[in-house]
């Protein structure tokens, strides 16, 4: 009978089933190693899944907005700030408006939302106001604290989903109110206690949750018309905005909303929000996250997966070496090399599948738990739990791929071992050749090419074209970083061979560790590779974090010098702070109130500026714009012109070419900085000293004394001259994007000297009173600037706010003290360093433990020839020191270079910052700590092992 050598039908399936069965049995026999691999893959997959779910859960959906804002009502009507009938609201976020015409229309007359409600609806009102509550201070005494309040029938069934009663009972009597849980904690009271406010004393009978605010916010809930709010006693306590809720079955359509927008009324409609007729431009979503965050996240995620893949590869390498006799027997019985490889790779599929499924479930479950706990505690950070399937599937696929690739290399290595050598000894040497070094060299060339190409594309061409290429540039640089790590991994064996060639001068433990590393490179290379990947991740994260912190400091919006507070004195500014019209503010009274409540006031200074408080903002029907009103008050404001040639270099689309350019930085940049300080300060040396926070330069003093001007930014001065422009605040022009500009009315050249503040305080400059009067500038007291010696505590701010409220004769007074740029950046950076070092150290510990497990036979041989326990412990420490030192050194280089190139090419931040000291700490601390831990935890006495068969 002829021998049939034809392939068995579906033979590949039988081979694959055999590989799966053998892999499953090996996994069950080595539960510890299998659990380690599962955890290595599970943790990053869970982290990425949970992070994606939490990020998505922060975005409020239209359905959630409708539930939390409307309850079960049909719509909400409110006033919309508009200067003409061309303003259009967003269909979902009605407070977001859009317009292309900023001109004030004299015929535009906004309607009261109450008068625009269609017939056939029941109407509920909600009025926002501010009450002052008498709070007892911990040091004794009391102060009036401004508290947010709402006048609303909160427990009406129509508000189900918007308001929820947590504890207590509904308010029944006229002197009973509900409060938020934060109000109980803020004022140290319990249910049944009484609160004294400016509108009466109320008994607190229950706690209420407002779905729009976190429970920690102190809020008082009253019913419409309760207490003295609507009577004469409410004078000085004007009600805030009143919103009207429609209860009924008739929906409010988008056509109706567009008609109402023309009359200055904004509407949140249930029907429109749930089915927007046009895209919602204000809705949150992934697109709201800055591109820099995506680029950094992609790089960190890629390096993290590479790290865990290499850690898992080290574990698979040890497991494959333990399987060598079993797999050799399989080969000797006729199994082909693909079948032998499939046994190890099948283990990767088993473990990877378990890890990614468990990781996705754990990550999603953890995110759901965080959202649920946050919602239960009353936080509004997460409107609801939103699991995005696409990022979850991507994280699972990447984790499974990492685990599979981690098993491929040891599988190929074991399959190539000689069958006869494997049967003679369970420790047959691995087949080595020049291909790892050649492949590593090729990948290194490819990585350098990708990095260079990405960097060149990111820096060549005009800025608008470079901005369009950012995704490609980020992909090239991220791919180059990953390829660079892979190249260094493949070249690790060569590095080990070269570095350990001349070790005769080293102490015995280091000499033995070097020779063992060179001889057993199949054990050394995975360990160094895992540490290398961890150090790459750590160093890249440190560079990105340091650069982001420096960018945050550079772009900090300064309201004044550090620990300074500016309080309005001029009527227009006072009205923005909440004052009524026509009130005169006495600077001496404001100063006395501050000094009485704060012991940290060093000095105060009155700053004067141009007056527009009495300017009639209405434009006549004929369109004429007189510079003065009938009372003779000037309607002009002032700014400094940027001389020709000193404009901030930008592209046609408005992108700044160089964020570090001196023409794009300093006081009043970026343009349109909002501040309570007068943009043009009228005064002398004293005023300039307070704005600078130091003594002015002699040239600045001389300029003020001679009638010249001292400007805050060199961009406004050229050849000793600056140009003062006037503009009418009633005549606005649309600038680039959504910016608002004004048409200059006059240009006046003045002699000028530059004396820039150390930080970009937002003011143009200081002009002497005589020069201002000569130019026809009407000026008066604008703000009181006070310097504090330290940032006030919360209780001090409460007392100061209450004292100022009495001076200004209002319920609440804002009290903002400039805290300065983030001074915790260095501490946060060192926290990141510690976390990065912990990650790298854990990688070193895992790989050292795996290497020691693989080298158990060598240590038993040492013990058999009489080596003392301390030598074996020293050898373990030396092996960990060499592995961690080489891995961290290569990893720092592989992480810093791509991160620096990525920042420069994608313009994530203005400049890249390399934290040299933290990186040096990482290079030194991780190897030394890992070596010490290996010495401590290495077992001094090994168990007696019987002689293996065949040896």
Short mmCIF file of C-alpha atoms in Angstrom, two decimals, residues 497-886:
data_model
loop_
_atom_site.label_atom_id
_atom_site.label_comp_id
_atom_site.label_asym_id
_atom_site.label_seq_id
_atom_site.Cartn_x
_atom_site.Cartn_y
_atom_site.Cartn_z
CA UNK A 497 28.80 42.10 24.69
CA UNK A 498 30.81 45.28 24.20
CA UNK A 499 30.35 46.61 27.73
CA UNK A 500 31.26 43.29 29.40
CA UNK A 501 34.30 42.54 27.27
CA UNK A 502 36.77 44.19 29.67
CA UNK A 503 35.66 43.57 33.25
CA UNK A 504 38.80 42.13 34.85
CA UNK A 505 39.28 45.26 36.98
CA UNK A 506 35.82 45.01 38.56
CA UNK A 507 35.04 43.43 41.96
CA UNK A 508 34.11 39.76 41.90
CA UNK A 509 30.29 40.16 42.05
CA UNK A 510 30.29 42.71 39.22
CA UNK A 511 32.74 40.62 37.21
CA UNK A 512 30.59 37.50 37.58
CA UNK A 513 27.43 39.50 36.75
CA UNK A 514 29.06 40.90 33.61
CA UNK A 515 30.20 37.51 32.40
CA UNK A 516 26.81 35.94 33.19
CA UNK A 517 25.05 38.73 31.29
CA UNK A 518 27.26 38.22 28.24
CA UNK A 519 26.94 34.42 28.37
CA UNK A 520 23.16 34.33 28.94
CA UNK A 521 22.02 37.14 26.71
CA UNK A 522 18.68 35.41 26.20
CA UNK A 523 18.08 36.21 29.87
CA UNK A 524 19.73 39.63 29.95
CA UNK A 525 18.24 41.18 26.84
CA UNK A 526 14.55 40.90 27.89
CA UNK A 527 15.38 42.30 31.33
CA UNK A 528 17.32 45.29 29.93
CA UNK A 529 14.64 45.83 27.28
CA UNK A 530 11.85 46.04 29.85
CA UNK A 531 13.78 48.53 31.98
CA UNK A 532 14.67 50.49 28.83
CA UNK A 533 11.01 50.79 27.84
CA UNK A 534 10.00 51.85 31.36
CA UNK A 535 12.75 54.48 31.49
CA UNK A 536 11.74 55.73 28.04
CA UNK A 537 8.16 56.15 29.22
CA UNK A 538 9.28 57.86 32.43
CA UNK A 539 11.71 60.30 30.79
CA UNK A 540 9.25 61.23 28.02
CA UNK A 541 6.54 61.89 30.61
CA UNK A 542 8.95 64.05 32.63
CA UNK A 543 9.90 66.19 29.62
CA UNK A 544 6.27 66.63 28.57
CA UNK A 545 5.20 67.49 32.14
CA UNK A 546 8.04 69.96 32.70
CA UNK A 547 7.28 71.67 29.39
CA UNK A 548 3.57 71.85 30.16
CA UNK A 549 4.24 73.39 33.59
CA UNK A 550 6.55 75.97 32.11
CA UNK A 551 3.91 76.80 29.51
CA UNK A 552 1.29 77.22 32.25
CA UNK A 553 3.56 79.67 34.05
CA UNK A 554 4.31 81.57 30.84
CA UNK A 555 0.63 81.93 29.88
CA UNK A 556 -0.66 82.78 33.35
CA UNK A 557 -3.06 85.74 33.14
CA UNK A 558 -1.87 88.25 35.72
CA UNK A 559 -4.51 90.59 37.14
CA UNK A 560 -1.87 92.50 39.14
CA UNK A 561 1.38 91.78 40.94
CA UNK A 562 1.42 88.76 43.23
CA UNK A 563 -0.73 89.17 46.37
CA UNK A 564 -2.26 92.40 45.06
CA UNK A 565 -5.99 93.12 44.96
CA UNK A 566 -7.68 95.80 42.86
CA UNK A 567 -11.05 97.18 44.02
CA UNK A 568 -13.27 99.39 41.82
CA UNK A 569 -13.70 103.06 42.60
CA UNK A 570 -14.99 104.35 39.27
CA UNK A 571 -18.73 103.87 38.73
CA UNK A 572 -18.53 101.79 35.54
CA UNK A 573 -16.14 99.33 37.15
CA UNK A 574 -18.20 99.36 40.32
CA UNK A 575 -21.29 98.37 38.37
CA UNK A 576 -19.47 95.33 36.94
CA UNK A 577 -18.70 94.34 40.52
CA UNK A 578 -22.38 94.55 41.42
CA UNK A 579 -22.79 98.13 42.66
CA UNK A 580 -25.81 100.21 41.91
CA UNK A 581 -25.55 103.26 39.62
CA UNK A 582 -24.43 106.60 40.92
CA UNK A 583 -22.68 105.41 44.06
CA UNK A 584 -19.60 107.31 45.19
CA UNK A 585 -16.83 105.09 46.52
CA UNK A 586 -14.54 106.60 49.12
CA UNK A 587 -10.98 105.19 48.82
CA UNK A 588 -10.31 105.94 52.49
CA UNK A 589 -13.31 103.86 53.55
CA UNK A 590 -12.20 100.95 51.35
CA UNK A 591 -8.67 101.14 52.77
CA UNK A 592 -9.97 101.29 56.35
CA UNK A 593 -12.17 98.22 55.79
CA UNK A 594 -9.23 96.26 54.37
CA UNK A 595 -6.86 97.20 57.17
CA UNK A 596 -9.48 96.43 59.78
CA UNK A 597 -10.08 92.87 58.55
CA UNK A 598 -6.64 91.99 57.15
CA UNK A 599 -3.40 92.40 59.04
CA UNK A 600 -1.39 91.78 55.89
CA UNK A 601 -2.09 95.06 54.08
CA UNK A 602 1.27 96.68 53.34
CA UNK A 603 0.10 99.69 51.34
CA UNK A 604 -2.73 100.97 49.18
CA UNK A 605 -2.65 103.18 46.10
CA UNK A 606 -5.46 104.94 44.25
CA UNK A 607 -5.13 104.57 40.47
CA UNK A 608 -6.85 107.00 38.13
CA UNK A 609 -7.94 106.34 34.58
CA UNK A 610 -10.22 107.62 31.79
CA UNK A 611 -13.89 107.87 32.79
CA UNK A 612 -16.68 106.27 30.76
CA UNK A 613 -19.14 105.56 33.56
CA UNK A 614 -21.64 108.21 32.48
CA UNK A 615 -21.26 107.66 28.76
CA UNK A 616 -24.62 107.14 27.04
CA UNK A 617 -24.09 103.84 25.24
CA UNK A 618 -27.19 104.30 23.09
CA UNK A 619 -26.50 105.15 19.44
CA UNK A 620 -28.78 107.79 17.91
CA UNK A 621 -31.07 106.75 15.07
CA UNK A 622 -29.07 108.77 12.55
CA UNK A 623 -25.94 106.80 13.45
CA UNK A 624 -23.97 109.85 14.62
CA UNK A 625 -21.46 109.29 17.42
CA UNK A 626 -20.74 112.46 19.42
CA UNK A 627 -17.63 112.09 21.56
CA UNK A 628 -19.42 113.49 24.60
CA UNK A 629 -22.84 113.03 26.11
CA UNK A 630 -25.20 115.77 27.10
CA UNK A 631 -23.50 115.86 30.54
CA UNK A 632 -20.13 116.48 28.90
CA UNK A 633 -18.72 113.09 29.85
CA UNK A 634 -16.26 111.65 27.35
CA UNK A 635 -17.11 108.32 25.70
CA UNK A 636 -13.56 107.67 24.54
CA UNK A 637 -11.13 105.05 25.80
CA UNK A 638 -7.43 104.80 25.04
CA UNK A 639 -4.87 102.27 23.92
CA UNK A 640 -1.33 102.25 22.54
CA UNK A 641 -0.69 101.48 18.88
CA UNK A 642 1.91 98.94 17.84
CA UNK A 643 4.46 100.67 15.59
CA UNK A 644 5.01 99.36 12.09
CA UNK A 645 7.51 96.52 12.04
CA UNK A 646 6.82 95.55 15.66
CA UNK A 647 3.61 93.61 15.09
CA UNK A 648 3.51 90.07 16.44
CA UNK A 649 4.42 87.86 13.45
CA UNK A 650 1.39 85.77 12.56
CA UNK A 651 -0.04 83.82 9.65
CA UNK A 652 -3.07 84.97 7.62
CA UNK A 653 -5.18 82.70 9.81
CA UNK A 654 -3.94 84.41 12.97
CA UNK A 655 -1.48 81.78 14.23
CA UNK A 656 1.50 83.23 16.07
CA UNK A 657 4.72 82.24 14.35
CA UNK A 658 6.90 82.25 17.45
CA UNK A 659 5.40 82.26 20.93
CA UNK A 660 8.77 83.32 22.38
CA UNK A 661 9.07 86.41 20.18
CA UNK A 662 9.31 89.58 22.30
CA UNK A 663 6.72 91.19 20.04
CA UNK A 664 4.13 88.60 21.11
CA UNK A 665 4.62 88.73 24.89
CA UNK A 666 4.47 91.10 27.80
CA UNK A 667 1.81 93.38 29.23
CA UNK A 668 -1.44 93.57 27.25
CA UNK A 669 -0.52 90.48 25.23
CA UNK A 670 -2.36 88.49 24.13
CA UNK A 671 -4.63 91.32 23.02
CA UNK A 672 -7.89 91.71 24.82
CA UNK A 673 -6.69 90.86 28.34
CA UNK A 674 -9.55 91.56 30.76
CA UNK A 675 -8.54 93.31 33.96
CA UNK A 676 -9.96 95.59 36.60
CA UNK A 677 -6.91 97.84 36.35
CA UNK A 678 -7.29 100.95 34.15
CA UNK A 679 -5.64 100.20 30.83
CA UNK A 680 -4.23 103.74 30.79
CA UNK A 681 -3.12 104.87 34.26
CA UNK A 682 -3.00 108.61 34.95
CA UNK A 683 -0.46 109.33 37.68
CA UNK A 684 3.16 109.69 38.65
CA UNK A 685 6.01 107.82 40.27
CA UNK A 686 3.86 106.47 43.12
CA UNK A 687 1.34 104.88 40.77
CA UNK A 688 4.12 103.41 38.63
CA UNK A 689 5.83 102.00 41.71
CA UNK A 690 2.64 100.21 42.80
CA UNK A 691 2.11 98.71 39.34
CA UNK A 692 5.72 97.52 39.05
CA UNK A 693 5.96 96.23 42.60
CA UNK A 694 9.42 97.79 42.80
CA UNK A 695 11.18 101.11 42.39
CA UNK A 696 10.90 102.59 38.87
CA UNK A 697 14.02 103.15 36.81
CA UNK A 698 15.60 106.65 36.83
CA UNK A 699 14.71 107.05 33.16
CA UNK A 700 11.05 106.30 33.92
CA UNK A 701 10.98 108.86 36.75
CA UNK A 702 12.58 111.46 34.51
CA UNK A 703 10.04 110.78 31.75
CA UNK A 704 7.07 111.23 34.10
CA UNK A 705 8.53 114.40 35.56
CA UNK A 706 9.02 115.84 32.07
CA UNK A 707 5.50 115.01 30.87
CA UNK A 708 6.37 111.87 28.93
CA UNK A 709 4.81 108.45 29.19
CA UNK A 710 6.13 105.24 30.71
CA UNK A 711 4.92 102.19 28.75
CA UNK A 712 4.73 98.68 30.11
CA UNK A 713 5.85 96.79 27.00
CA UNK A 714 8.67 97.61 24.56
CA UNK A 715 6.43 96.58 21.69
CA UNK A 716 4.56 99.88 22.05
CA UNK A 717 7.69 102.09 21.91
CA UNK A 718 9.90 102.89 18.92
CA UNK A 719 12.68 105.49 18.77
CA UNK A 720 11.57 106.96 22.10
CA UNK A 721 8.00 107.59 20.91
CA UNK A 722 4.68 105.84 21.52
CA UNK A 723 1.34 106.47 19.80
CA UNK A 724 -1.73 107.00 22.00
CA UNK A 725 -4.97 106.11 20.21
CA UNK A 726 -8.49 107.00 21.27
CA UNK A 727 -11.58 105.03 20.30
CA UNK A 728 -15.30 105.22 20.95
CA UNK A 729 -16.57 102.37 23.10
CA UNK A 730 -19.90 102.53 21.25
CA UNK A 731 -18.42 101.75 17.84
CA UNK A 732 -17.17 98.18 17.77
CA UNK A 733 -15.77 96.26 14.85
CA UNK A 734 -15.51 92.51 14.39
CA UNK A 735 -11.93 91.39 14.69
CA UNK A 736 -10.28 88.07 13.81
CA UNK A 737 -12.42 85.15 14.93
CA UNK A 738 -14.78 86.29 17.70
CA UNK A 739 -12.59 89.21 18.84
CA UNK A 740 -14.01 92.71 19.09
CA UNK A 741 -11.95 95.73 17.99
CA UNK A 742 -12.58 99.46 17.84
CA UNK A 743 -11.95 102.06 15.15
CA UNK A 744 -9.31 104.63 16.23
CA UNK A 745 -10.56 108.22 16.46
CA UNK A 746 -7.21 109.93 16.99
CA UNK A 747 -3.48 109.21 17.11
CA UNK A 748 -1.16 111.23 19.35
CA UNK A 749 2.63 110.77 19.43
CA UNK A 750 4.16 111.05 22.91
CA UNK A 751 7.73 110.76 24.17
CA UNK A 752 8.00 107.44 25.95
CA UNK A 753 10.30 105.31 28.06
CA UNK A 754 9.88 101.58 28.66
CA UNK A 755 9.83 100.26 32.21
CA UNK A 756 8.24 96.82 31.98
CA UNK A 757 6.94 95.00 35.07
CA UNK A 758 8.57 91.71 35.97
CA UNK A 759 5.29 89.92 35.14
CA UNK A 760 2.83 90.97 32.40
CA UNK A 761 0.46 93.13 34.48
CA UNK A 762 -2.32 94.23 32.08
CA UNK A 763 -1.97 97.99 31.55
CA UNK A 764 -0.57 100.02 28.66
CA UNK A 765 1.36 102.58 30.64
CA UNK A 766 1.35 105.57 32.99
CA UNK A 767 0.82 109.13 31.77
CA UNK A 768 1.23 112.26 33.96
CA UNK A 769 -1.99 114.13 34.91
CA UNK A 770 -0.79 117.32 33.21
CA UNK A 771 -0.25 115.54 29.91
CA UNK A 772 -3.63 113.82 30.21
CA UNK A 773 -5.39 117.15 30.78
CA UNK A 774 -3.55 118.72 27.86
CA UNK A 775 -4.79 115.88 25.62
CA UNK A 776 -8.37 116.37 26.81
CA UNK A 777 -8.56 113.07 28.68
CA UNK A 778 -11.26 113.03 31.37
CA UNK A 779 -9.95 110.96 34.28
CA UNK A 780 -10.98 110.16 37.81
CA UNK A 781 -10.45 107.52 40.50
CA UNK A 782 -10.61 104.08 38.90
CA UNK A 783 -9.40 101.41 41.32
CA UNK A 784 -7.76 101.02 44.70
CA UNK A 785 -4.70 98.79 44.46
CA UNK A 786 -3.68 97.09 47.71
CA UNK A 787 -0.55 95.04 48.35
CA UNK A 788 -0.81 92.14 50.82
CA UNK A 789 2.18 90.47 52.43
CA UNK A 790 0.64 86.99 52.07
CA UNK A 791 -2.24 85.33 50.28
CA UNK A 792 -5.31 85.48 52.57
CA UNK A 793 -6.98 82.41 54.02
CA UNK A 794 -10.62 81.62 53.23
CA UNK A 795 -11.82 83.08 56.55
CA UNK A 796 -9.86 86.28 55.92
CA UNK A 797 -11.39 86.58 52.47
CA UNK A 798 -14.88 86.15 53.97
CA UNK A 799 -14.26 88.90 56.50
CA UNK A 800 -12.78 91.25 53.92
CA UNK A 801 -15.63 90.58 51.47
CA UNK A 802 -18.22 91.25 54.17
CA UNK A 803 -16.49 94.48 55.25
CA UNK A 804 -16.27 95.70 51.65
CA UNK A 805 -19.93 94.85 51.07
CA UNK A 806 -20.83 97.33 53.82
CA UNK A 807 -18.66 100.00 52.23
CA UNK A 808 -20.12 99.42 48.75
CA UNK A 809 -23.65 99.03 50.19
CA UNK A 810 -24.32 95.80 48.33
CA UNK A 811 -25.06 92.22 49.33
CA UNK A 812 -21.83 90.72 47.99
CA UNK A 813 -18.47 92.06 46.93
CA UNK A 814 -15.93 90.19 44.86
CA UNK A 815 -12.52 89.91 46.48
CA UNK A 816 -9.92 88.46 44.12
CA UNK A 817 -6.30 88.46 45.22
CA UNK A 818 -3.74 87.67 42.51
CA UNK A 819 -2.25 84.32 43.60
CA UNK A 820 0.63 84.41 41.13
CA UNK A 821 1.76 81.71 38.74
CA UNK A 822 1.59 78.12 39.89
CA UNK A 823 4.37 77.76 42.43
CA UNK A 824 3.68 74.07 43.02
CA UNK A 825 5.13 73.12 39.63
CA UNK A 826 8.45 71.92 41.04
CA UNK A 827 6.73 69.81 43.68
CA UNK A 828 4.41 68.32 41.06
CA UNK A 829 7.35 67.60 38.79
CA UNK A 830 9.14 65.74 41.56
CA UNK A 831 5.94 63.81 42.20
CA UNK A 832 5.98 62.79 38.54
CA UNK A 833 9.65 61.89 38.95
CA UNK A 834 8.81 59.69 41.91
CA UNK A 835 5.99 58.00 40.01
CA UNK A 836 8.21 57.49 36.98
CA UNK A 837 10.99 56.11 39.14
CA UNK A 838 8.51 53.75 40.77
CA UNK A 839 7.38 52.49 37.36
CA UNK A 840 10.96 51.99 36.23
CA UNK A 841 11.89 50.38 39.54
CA UNK A 842 8.95 48.00 39.33
CA UNK A 843 10.05 47.00 35.84
CA UNK A 844 13.58 46.43 37.13
CA UNK A 845 12.25 44.40 40.04
CA UNK A 846 10.05 42.22 37.86
CA UNK A 847 12.78 41.51 35.34
CA UNK A 848 15.35 40.91 38.07
CA UNK A 849 13.04 38.42 39.74
CA UNK A 850 12.47 36.62 36.45
CA UNK A 851 16.20 36.57 35.72
CA UNK A 852 16.96 35.19 39.18
CA UNK A 853 14.31 32.51 38.71
CA UNK A 854 15.89 31.58 35.39
CA UNK A 855 19.37 31.56 36.98
CA UNK A 856 18.39 29.34 39.91
CA UNK A 857 20.45 26.45 38.52
CA UNK A 858 23.52 28.71 38.29
CA UNK A 859 23.12 29.80 41.89
CA UNK A 860 22.68 26.19 42.97
CA UNK A 861 25.95 25.39 41.16
CA UNK A 862 27.65 28.23 43.06
CA UNK A 863 26.32 26.88 46.31
CA UNK A 864 27.51 23.41 45.36
CA UNK A 865 31.09 24.57 44.85
CA UNK A 866 31.13 26.38 48.19
CA UNK A 867 30.19 29.98 47.38
CA UNK A 868 28.99 31.73 50.56
CA UNK A 869 25.44 33.13 50.71
CA UNK A 870 26.70 36.72 50.77
CA UNK A 871 28.39 36.17 47.39
CA UNK A 872 25.13 34.95 45.87
CA UNK A 873 23.28 37.95 47.31
CA UNK A 874 25.99 40.28 46.01
CA UNK A 875 25.74 38.63 42.60
CA UNK A 876 21.98 39.23 42.54
CA UNK A 877 22.52 42.88 43.43
CA UNK A 878 25.23 43.26 40.79
CA UNK A 879 23.02 41.70 38.11
CA UNK A 880 20.20 44.11 38.98
CA UNK A 881 22.62 47.06 38.99
CA UNK A 882 23.97 46.24 35.54
CA UNK A 883 20.50 45.59 34.09
CA UNK A 884 18.94 48.75 35.54
CA UNK A 885 21.94 50.97 34.71
CA UNK A 886 22.06 49.95 31.07
#
